[in-house]
Amino acid sequence: MPSLNIFQDDAFSLASLTAAVQNVPYQPGRIGQSGIFSEDGINTLDVYVESENGVLQLVPVGQRGTPAKPIAHETRVARSFRVPHLPVDDLLTADSILGVRSFGAESELETVAKVVAKRLAPMRNSLEYTLESHRLAAIMGTYYSAQGAAVSLFDEFGVTQQTVAMALGTDSTKVRARCLELLEKTEDALGGLSFTGVHAYCGKDFWTKLIEHPALKDTVLNTAMAASLREDPRQVVEYGGVTWERYRGTSAVKVPDAEAFAFPVGVPDLFITRFAPADYVETVGTIGQRIYAKQWNTEGDKAIKLEAQMNPLNICTRPRASIKLTTN
C-alpha cells in the first residue's frame, strides 16, 4: 500500500518536481507560440527600466549592496517593476493515493509519480494561460503589478498611446493609405531603429470587416492567398506592409472585438518576459526559472500539498510602438 512517506524520495524534491512540471505538455496560446517575447531569468524580485523620451531601456541587474547605475541625463527616469507572483496549488490526500497501484504492475513510486503528474498538468496549463493573458495585456499597453492590478504603461511613463482609425466600415476607405499611416507611426515610435515588418492581432469584428473590405477583395483575394481565404477565413493576411492575424481568444483573454493592435517585429527586446525566483528558501540568489513545483506534508500528515508557481513580468519596452487600431 502506498505511503505518504514516499514523498521523501528525491523524485519529489523541488528540483525534480520543477523539472517534471516543465516537461508537462501545454498549449501556450498564440503569443507564446510566436516567440515575440524575449525570455530570461533574473535573481531579484524587481526589474529596473530606464525611460528617456518615452523609450524604455532595461537597466542591468546589479549585485545587492553595490552602488546603483547612475542616471546619466536629466531627462532619464529609472523605475522599478516588482515581478508578480502567480501561485496555484492542489491537495493530494491519502485517499487519492490508496489503491491506485494495479497488482504486480508498477512500483509505488512509479504509480504515485503518475498521480502527481496528472495533478501538475492542469496547474501548469492554468499558469501558461495566465502568462498568455499578461503578454496580450503588454501588447495592448498594460502590465500586471505585484498587487495584481493592470497598470497602463503609457500612464506609467507619461507617453500617449498611438492610434489609427482604419475606417473599415466605409467601402471607399483607402486602406493602404491607413496602413501607410500605421507604418509611419511605427517608424516614429522606434526612432532610428530598424524593423523587419509589422504584425497585427485583430479582434473578431475587426478581422471580419478587414477581410470583407473591397480594398482587400480587389487585391489580396486576386492573389494566390485568395484560395486559402475562401476555404478558411481565419488565415493570416498580408496587406499594406502589415501581417494581419485573427487572434483567437476566450471570454477572459481576447483582443477587443472592434480593435486590433499592431507592433513592429525584428526589434530586440521590444517585448520582454523576466522570470523571478520562487519564494522558497532554496531558490534565494538563484536565477528565476519559467515555472516551479513543490510539495510538502499538511498538518497531521493527512495530505500532500502540491504547489506550482510562476513569477513573470511582461512589459513592452517601447509602448508607443504598439499601436491601437479601430474599425471606425
Short mmCIF file of C-alpha atoms in Angstrom, two decimals:
data_model
loop_
_atom_site.label_atom_id
_atom_site.label_comp_id
_atom_site.label_asym_id
_atom_site.label_seq_id
_atom_site.Cartn_x
_atom_site.Cartn_y
_atom_site.Cartn_z
CA MET A 1 0.00 0.00 0.00
CA PRO A 2 1.44 3.38 -0.92
CA SER A 3 2.58 5.53 1.97
CA LEU A 4 2.90 9.30 2.23
CA ASN A 5 6.50 8.70 3.29
CA ILE A 6 7.21 8.05 -0.37
CA PHE A 7 7.24 11.82 -0.90
CA GLN A 8 10.54 11.98 0.98
CA ASP A 9 12.12 10.39 -2.11
CA ASP A 10 14.32 12.61 -4.28
CA ALA A 11 11.80 12.13 -7.10
CA PHE A 12 9.53 14.59 -5.28
CA SER A 13 12.09 17.25 -4.39
CA LEU A 14 11.79 20.85 -5.58
CA ALA A 15 14.27 20.23 -8.40
CA SER A 16 12.59 17.03 -9.56
CA LEU A 17 9.03 18.36 -9.43
CA THR A 18 10.11 21.59 -11.15
CA ALA A 19 11.70 19.54 -13.92
CA ALA A 20 8.55 17.43 -14.13
CA VAL A 21 6.14 20.34 -14.40
CA GLN A 22 8.33 21.98 -17.04
CA ASN A 23 8.04 18.83 -19.14
CA VAL A 24 4.24 18.74 -18.97
CA PRO A 25 2.81 19.35 -22.47
CA TYR A 26 0.86 22.57 -22.77
CA GLN A 27 -0.77 24.91 -25.26
CA PRO A 28 0.64 28.36 -24.50
CA GLY A 29 -1.56 30.31 -26.90
CA ARG A 30 -0.69 32.26 -30.00
CA ILE A 31 1.58 34.84 -28.40
CA GLY A 32 3.61 32.20 -26.63
CA GLN A 33 3.99 30.30 -29.89
CA SER A 34 5.06 33.38 -31.82
CA GLY A 35 8.20 33.95 -29.76
CA ILE A 36 7.89 37.74 -29.84
CA PHE A 37 8.62 37.97 -26.10
CA SER A 38 12.27 37.52 -25.19
CA GLU A 39 12.53 35.42 -22.03
CA ASP A 40 15.18 35.47 -19.35
CA GLY A 41 15.54 34.73 -15.66
CA ILE A 42 16.63 37.20 -13.00
CA ASN A 43 17.86 36.67 -9.44
CA THR A 44 15.90 39.55 -7.89
CA LEU A 45 12.24 40.46 -7.45
CA ASP A 46 12.49 43.70 -9.42
CA VAL A 47 13.23 44.69 -13.00
CA TYR A 48 14.72 48.16 -13.42
CA VAL A 49 13.90 50.11 -16.55
CA GLU A 50 15.09 53.50 -17.77
CA SER A 51 12.84 55.83 -19.71
CA GLU A 52 14.06 58.58 -21.99
CA ASN A 53 11.64 60.42 -24.25
CA GLY A 54 9.12 57.63 -23.94
CA VAL A 55 11.62 54.87 -24.76
CA LEU A 56 12.20 52.22 -22.13
CA GLN A 57 15.60 50.62 -21.73
CA LEU A 58 16.49 47.74 -19.45
CA VAL A 59 18.93 48.55 -16.69
CA PRO A 60 21.45 45.78 -15.98
CA VAL A 61 20.78 43.92 -12.75
CA GLY A 62 23.44 44.72 -10.15
CA GLN A 63 24.59 42.88 -7.07
CA ARG A 64 22.80 43.62 -3.82
CA GLY A 65 24.69 46.13 -1.67
CA THR A 66 26.62 47.68 -4.56
CA PRO A 67 26.06 51.22 -5.94
CA ALA A 68 23.27 51.57 -8.46
CA LYS A 69 23.87 52.65 -12.03
CA PRO A 70 23.85 56.47 -12.13
CA ILE A 71 21.35 58.35 -14.25
CA ALA A 72 23.44 59.95 -16.98
CA HIS A 73 20.98 62.61 -18.14
CA GLU A 74 18.32 64.75 -16.54
CA THR A 75 15.60 63.61 -18.93
CA ARG A 76 16.08 59.96 -18.00
CA VAL A 77 13.93 58.37 -15.34
CA ALA A 78 14.58 54.96 -13.81
CA ARG A 79 11.69 52.92 -12.48
CA SER A 80 11.47 49.51 -10.91
CA PHE A 81 8.81 46.93 -11.65
CA ARG A 82 8.11 44.32 -8.98
CA VAL A 83 7.58 40.91 -10.53
CA PRO A 84 4.08 39.48 -9.89
CA HIS A 85 3.73 36.16 -8.10
CA LEU A 86 1.38 33.56 -9.62
CA PRO A 87 0.83 30.53 -7.36
CA VAL A 88 -1.64 27.67 -7.84
CA ASP A 89 -1.99 24.68 -5.54
CA ASP A 90 -3.74 21.35 -5.14
CA LEU A 91 -4.20 18.82 -2.35
CA LEU A 92 -3.20 15.19 -2.75
CA THR A 93 -5.00 13.32 0.01
CA ALA A 94 -4.08 9.91 1.37
CA ASP A 95 -7.33 8.53 -0.03
CA SER A 96 -6.40 9.69 -3.52
CA ILE A 97 -3.21 7.64 -3.35
CA LEU A 98 -4.60 4.49 -1.75
CA GLY A 99 -5.44 1.72 -4.19
CA VAL A 100 -4.01 3.37 -7.30
CA ARG A 101 -1.48 0.58 -7.92
CA SER A 102 -2.54 -2.40 -10.01
CA PHE A 103 -1.28 -5.64 -8.51
CA GLY A 104 2.15 -6.58 -9.82
CA ALA A 105 2.12 -3.78 -12.39
CA GLU A 106 4.29 -0.97 -11.04
CA SER A 107 6.20 0.14 -8.00
CA GLU A 108 4.62 2.53 -5.53
CA LEU A 109 7.00 5.30 -6.64
CA GLU A 110 6.12 4.96 -10.32
CA THR A 111 2.38 4.94 -9.61
CA VAL A 112 2.34 7.92 -7.25
CA ALA A 113 4.55 9.85 -9.66
CA LYS A 114 1.86 9.40 -12.33
CA VAL A 115 -0.80 10.70 -9.94
CA VAL A 116 1.36 13.75 -9.22
CA ALA A 117 1.96 14.30 -12.94
CA LYS A 118 -1.80 14.29 -13.59
CA ARG A 119 -2.27 16.94 -10.91
CA LEU A 120 0.59 19.07 -12.20
CA ALA A 121 -0.69 19.19 -15.81
CA PRO A 122 -3.78 21.41 -15.22
CA MET A 123 -1.75 23.56 -12.81
CA ARG A 124 0.81 24.26 -15.50
CA ASN A 125 -1.87 24.91 -18.11
CA SER A 126 -3.50 27.49 -15.83
CA LEU A 127 -0.19 29.27 -15.34
CA GLU A 128 0.58 29.29 -19.07
CA TYR A 129 -2.90 30.63 -19.81
CA THR A 130 -2.31 33.42 -17.29
CA LEU A 131 1.07 34.17 -18.88
CA GLU A 132 -0.63 34.49 -22.27
CA SER A 133 -3.09 36.92 -20.71
CA HIS A 134 -0.29 39.06 -19.27
CA ARG A 135 1.55 39.10 -22.59
CA LEU A 136 -1.53 40.15 -24.51
CA ALA A 137 -2.03 42.92 -21.95
CA ALA A 138 1.54 44.11 -22.57
CA ILE A 139 0.89 44.24 -26.31
CA MET A 140 -2.19 46.36 -25.62
CA GLY A 141 -0.21 48.71 -23.36
CA THR A 142 -0.62 47.50 -19.78
CA TYR A 143 1.29 45.34 -17.34
CA TYR A 144 0.33 43.48 -14.19
CA SER A 145 1.82 44.75 -10.96
CA ALA A 146 2.84 42.64 -7.99
CA GLN A 147 -0.56 43.52 -6.48
CA GLY A 148 -2.35 42.04 -9.48
CA ALA A 149 -3.53 45.39 -10.86
CA ALA A 150 -3.45 46.17 -14.57
CA VAL A 151 -1.35 49.35 -14.91
CA SER A 152 -1.06 51.45 -18.05
CA LEU A 153 2.46 51.62 -19.43
CA PHE A 154 1.52 54.88 -21.11
CA ASP A 155 0.50 56.49 -17.82
CA GLU A 156 3.49 54.98 -16.05
CA PHE A 157 5.95 56.65 -18.42
CA GLY A 158 3.99 59.74 -19.39
CA VAL A 159 3.54 58.93 -23.08
CA THR A 160 0.44 58.78 -25.25
CA GLN A 161 -0.83 55.67 -26.98
CA GLN A 162 -0.76 55.95 -30.76
CA THR A 163 -3.93 55.03 -32.63
CA VAL A 164 -5.04 54.67 -36.23
CA ALA A 165 -8.69 54.79 -37.26
CA MET A 166 -8.92 52.26 -40.10
CA ALA A 167 -12.49 53.25 -41.14
CA LEU A 168 -13.22 49.72 -42.30
CA GLY A 169 -16.96 50.32 -42.19
CA THR A 170 -16.70 52.61 -45.24
CA ASP A 171 -16.26 50.92 -48.62
CA SER A 172 -14.41 53.90 -50.11
CA THR A 173 -11.70 53.95 -47.43
CA LYS A 174 -8.21 53.75 -48.86
CA VAL A 175 -7.00 51.00 -46.57
CA ARG A 176 -3.46 51.04 -47.98
CA ALA A 177 -3.18 54.69 -47.01
CA ARG A 178 -4.25 53.83 -43.46
CA CYS A 179 -1.60 51.10 -43.45
CA LEU A 180 0.99 53.65 -44.53
CA GLU A 181 -0.08 55.85 -41.62
CA LEU A 182 0.43 52.89 -39.32
CA LEU A 183 3.91 52.21 -40.70
CA GLU A 184 4.90 55.85 -40.34
CA LYS A 185 3.75 55.93 -36.74
CA THR A 186 5.75 52.78 -36.11
CA GLU A 187 8.85 54.43 -37.54
CA ASP A 188 8.24 57.47 -35.37
CA ALA A 189 7.94 55.35 -32.22
CA LEU A 190 11.17 53.48 -32.96
CA GLY A 191 13.29 56.49 -33.87
CA GLY A 192 16.29 55.23 -35.80
CA LEU A 193 15.78 51.57 -35.04
CA SER A 194 15.09 49.29 -37.96
CA PHE A 195 12.40 46.63 -38.05
CA THR A 196 11.59 43.78 -40.38
CA GLY A 197 7.82 44.13 -40.52
CA VAL A 198 4.63 44.95 -38.66
CA HIS A 199 2.26 42.36 -37.21
CA ALA A 200 -1.30 43.00 -36.02
CA TYR A 201 -3.50 40.88 -33.78
CA CYS A 202 -7.16 41.52 -34.62
CA GLY A 203 -10.39 41.18 -32.67
CA LYS A 204 -13.09 39.16 -34.38
CA ASP A 205 -15.21 42.08 -35.66
CA PHE A 206 -12.15 43.99 -36.84
CA TRP A 207 -10.95 40.89 -38.69
CA THR A 208 -14.31 40.33 -40.38
CA LYS A 209 -14.52 43.93 -41.61
CA LEU A 210 -10.91 43.81 -42.77
CA ILE A 211 -11.17 40.70 -44.94
CA GLU A 212 -14.59 41.77 -46.29
CA HIS A 213 -13.45 45.28 -47.23
CA PRO A 214 -13.49 45.94 -51.00
CA ALA A 215 -9.87 47.13 -50.89
CA LEU A 216 -8.73 43.68 -49.83
CA LYS A 217 -11.10 41.85 -52.17
CA ASP A 218 -9.69 43.81 -55.10
CA THR A 219 -6.10 42.94 -54.24
CA VAL A 220 -5.46 40.14 -51.76
CA LEU A 221 -8.33 37.99 -52.98
CA ASN A 222 -6.99 38.16 -56.51
CA THR A 223 -3.71 36.61 -55.41
CA ALA A 224 -2.66 33.08 -54.50
CA MET A 225 -3.83 33.82 -50.97
CA ALA A 226 -7.43 34.00 -52.16
CA ALA A 227 -7.90 30.25 -52.35
CA SER A 228 -6.85 29.66 -48.75
CA LEU A 229 -9.06 32.51 -47.51
CA ARG A 230 -12.07 31.14 -49.38
CA GLU A 231 -11.55 27.79 -47.68
CA ASP A 232 -10.77 29.19 -44.22
CA PRO A 233 -11.38 32.92 -43.49
CA ARG A 234 -9.24 32.66 -40.34
CA GLN A 235 -5.96 32.60 -42.28
CA VAL A 236 -3.28 35.29 -41.90
CA VAL A 237 -3.45 38.12 -44.46
CA GLU A 238 -0.54 40.24 -45.67
CA TYR A 239 -1.63 43.62 -46.91
CA GLY A 240 -0.20 47.14 -46.98
CA GLY A 241 3.09 46.10 -45.41
CA VAL A 242 1.29 44.58 -42.41
CA THR A 243 0.73 40.95 -41.47
CA TRP A 244 -2.83 40.75 -40.18
CA GLU A 245 -3.85 37.88 -37.93
CA ARG A 246 -7.11 36.99 -36.24
CA TYR A 247 -6.38 36.48 -32.55
CA ARG A 248 -8.34 33.52 -31.30
CA GLY A 249 -9.16 34.44 -27.73
CA THR A 250 -11.54 33.44 -24.99
CA SER A 251 -14.07 35.37 -22.93
CA ALA A 252 -11.28 36.29 -20.49
CA VAL A 253 -8.27 36.64 -22.82
CA LYS A 254 -9.03 38.46 -26.04
CA VAL A 255 -8.40 41.43 -28.27
CA PRO A 256 -11.48 43.70 -28.06
CA ASP A 257 -13.81 42.77 -30.90
CA ALA A 258 -13.63 46.06 -32.82
CA GLU A 259 -9.91 46.66 -32.28
CA ALA A 260 -6.51 45.42 -33.38
CA PHE A 261 -3.02 46.03 -32.02
CA ALA A 262 -0.05 46.39 -34.37
CA PHE A 263 3.61 46.21 -33.39
CA PRO A 264 6.95 46.01 -35.21
CA VAL A 265 8.82 42.73 -35.45
CA GLY A 266 12.56 42.29 -35.57
CA VAL A 267 13.21 44.79 -32.76
CA PRO A 268 15.33 43.21 -29.99
CA ASP A 269 13.69 43.19 -26.55
CA LEU A 270 10.63 45.12 -27.67
CA PHE A 271 8.55 42.74 -25.55
CA ILE A 272 10.21 41.04 -22.61
CA THR A 273 9.36 38.41 -20.04
CA ARG A 274 11.51 38.21 -16.93
CA PHE A 275 11.12 35.30 -14.53
CA ALA A 276 12.00 35.87 -10.88
CA PRO A 277 12.90 33.08 -8.42
CA ALA A 278 10.21 31.29 -6.42
CA ASP A 279 9.54 32.29 -2.83
CA TYR A 280 11.33 29.24 -1.41
CA VAL A 281 14.41 29.28 0.79
CA GLU A 282 16.32 27.06 -1.62
CA THR A 283 15.79 29.47 -4.55
CA VAL A 284 17.27 32.56 -2.84
CA GLY A 285 20.01 34.05 -5.03
CA THR A 286 19.28 31.73 -7.96
CA ILE A 287 18.21 32.69 -11.46
CA GLY A 288 14.45 32.51 -11.88
CA GLN A 289 13.01 29.65 -13.89
CA ARG A 290 9.88 29.69 -16.01
CA ILE A 291 7.87 27.57 -13.61
CA TYR A 292 8.37 25.82 -10.26
CA ALA A 293 6.67 22.98 -8.43
CA LYS A 294 7.00 21.87 -4.80
CA GLN A 295 5.26 19.56 -2.32
CA TRP A 296 5.03 19.33 1.46
CA ASN A 297 3.03 17.47 4.10
CA THR A 298 -0.03 19.11 5.64
CA GLU A 299 -0.63 19.17 9.37
CA GLY A 300 -1.17 15.67 10.71
CA ASP A 301 0.28 14.12 7.54
CA LYS A 302 -3.21 13.61 6.12
CA ALA A 303 -2.36 15.01 2.70
CA ILE A 304 0.35 16.38 0.48
CA LYS A 305 0.05 19.94 -0.75
CA LEU A 306 1.25 20.47 -4.31
CA GLU A 307 2.13 23.95 -5.49
CA ALA A 308 3.17 25.24 -8.87
CA GLN A 309 4.11 28.85 -9.39
CA MET A 310 5.33 31.31 -11.98
CA ASN A 311 6.84 34.73 -11.33
CA PRO A 312 6.78 36.61 -14.65
CA LEU A 313 6.97 40.29 -15.51
CA ASN A 314 5.77 41.06 -19.05
CA ILE A 315 6.21 44.55 -20.46
CA CYS A 316 6.62 46.39 -23.74
CA THR A 317 9.85 48.40 -23.60
CA ARG A 318 8.65 50.87 -26.25
CA PRO A 319 4.91 51.23 -25.59
CA ARG A 320 4.35 53.85 -28.32
CA ALA A 321 5.38 51.22 -30.87
CA SER A 322 2.36 49.07 -30.02
CA ILE A 323 -0.39 50.88 -31.90
CA LYS A 324 -4.12 50.56 -31.36
CA LEU A 325 -6.30 50.22 -34.46
CA THR A 326 -10.07 50.70 -34.60
CA THR A 327 -12.67 49.76 -37.20
CA ASN A 328 -14.15 53.29 -37.21
#
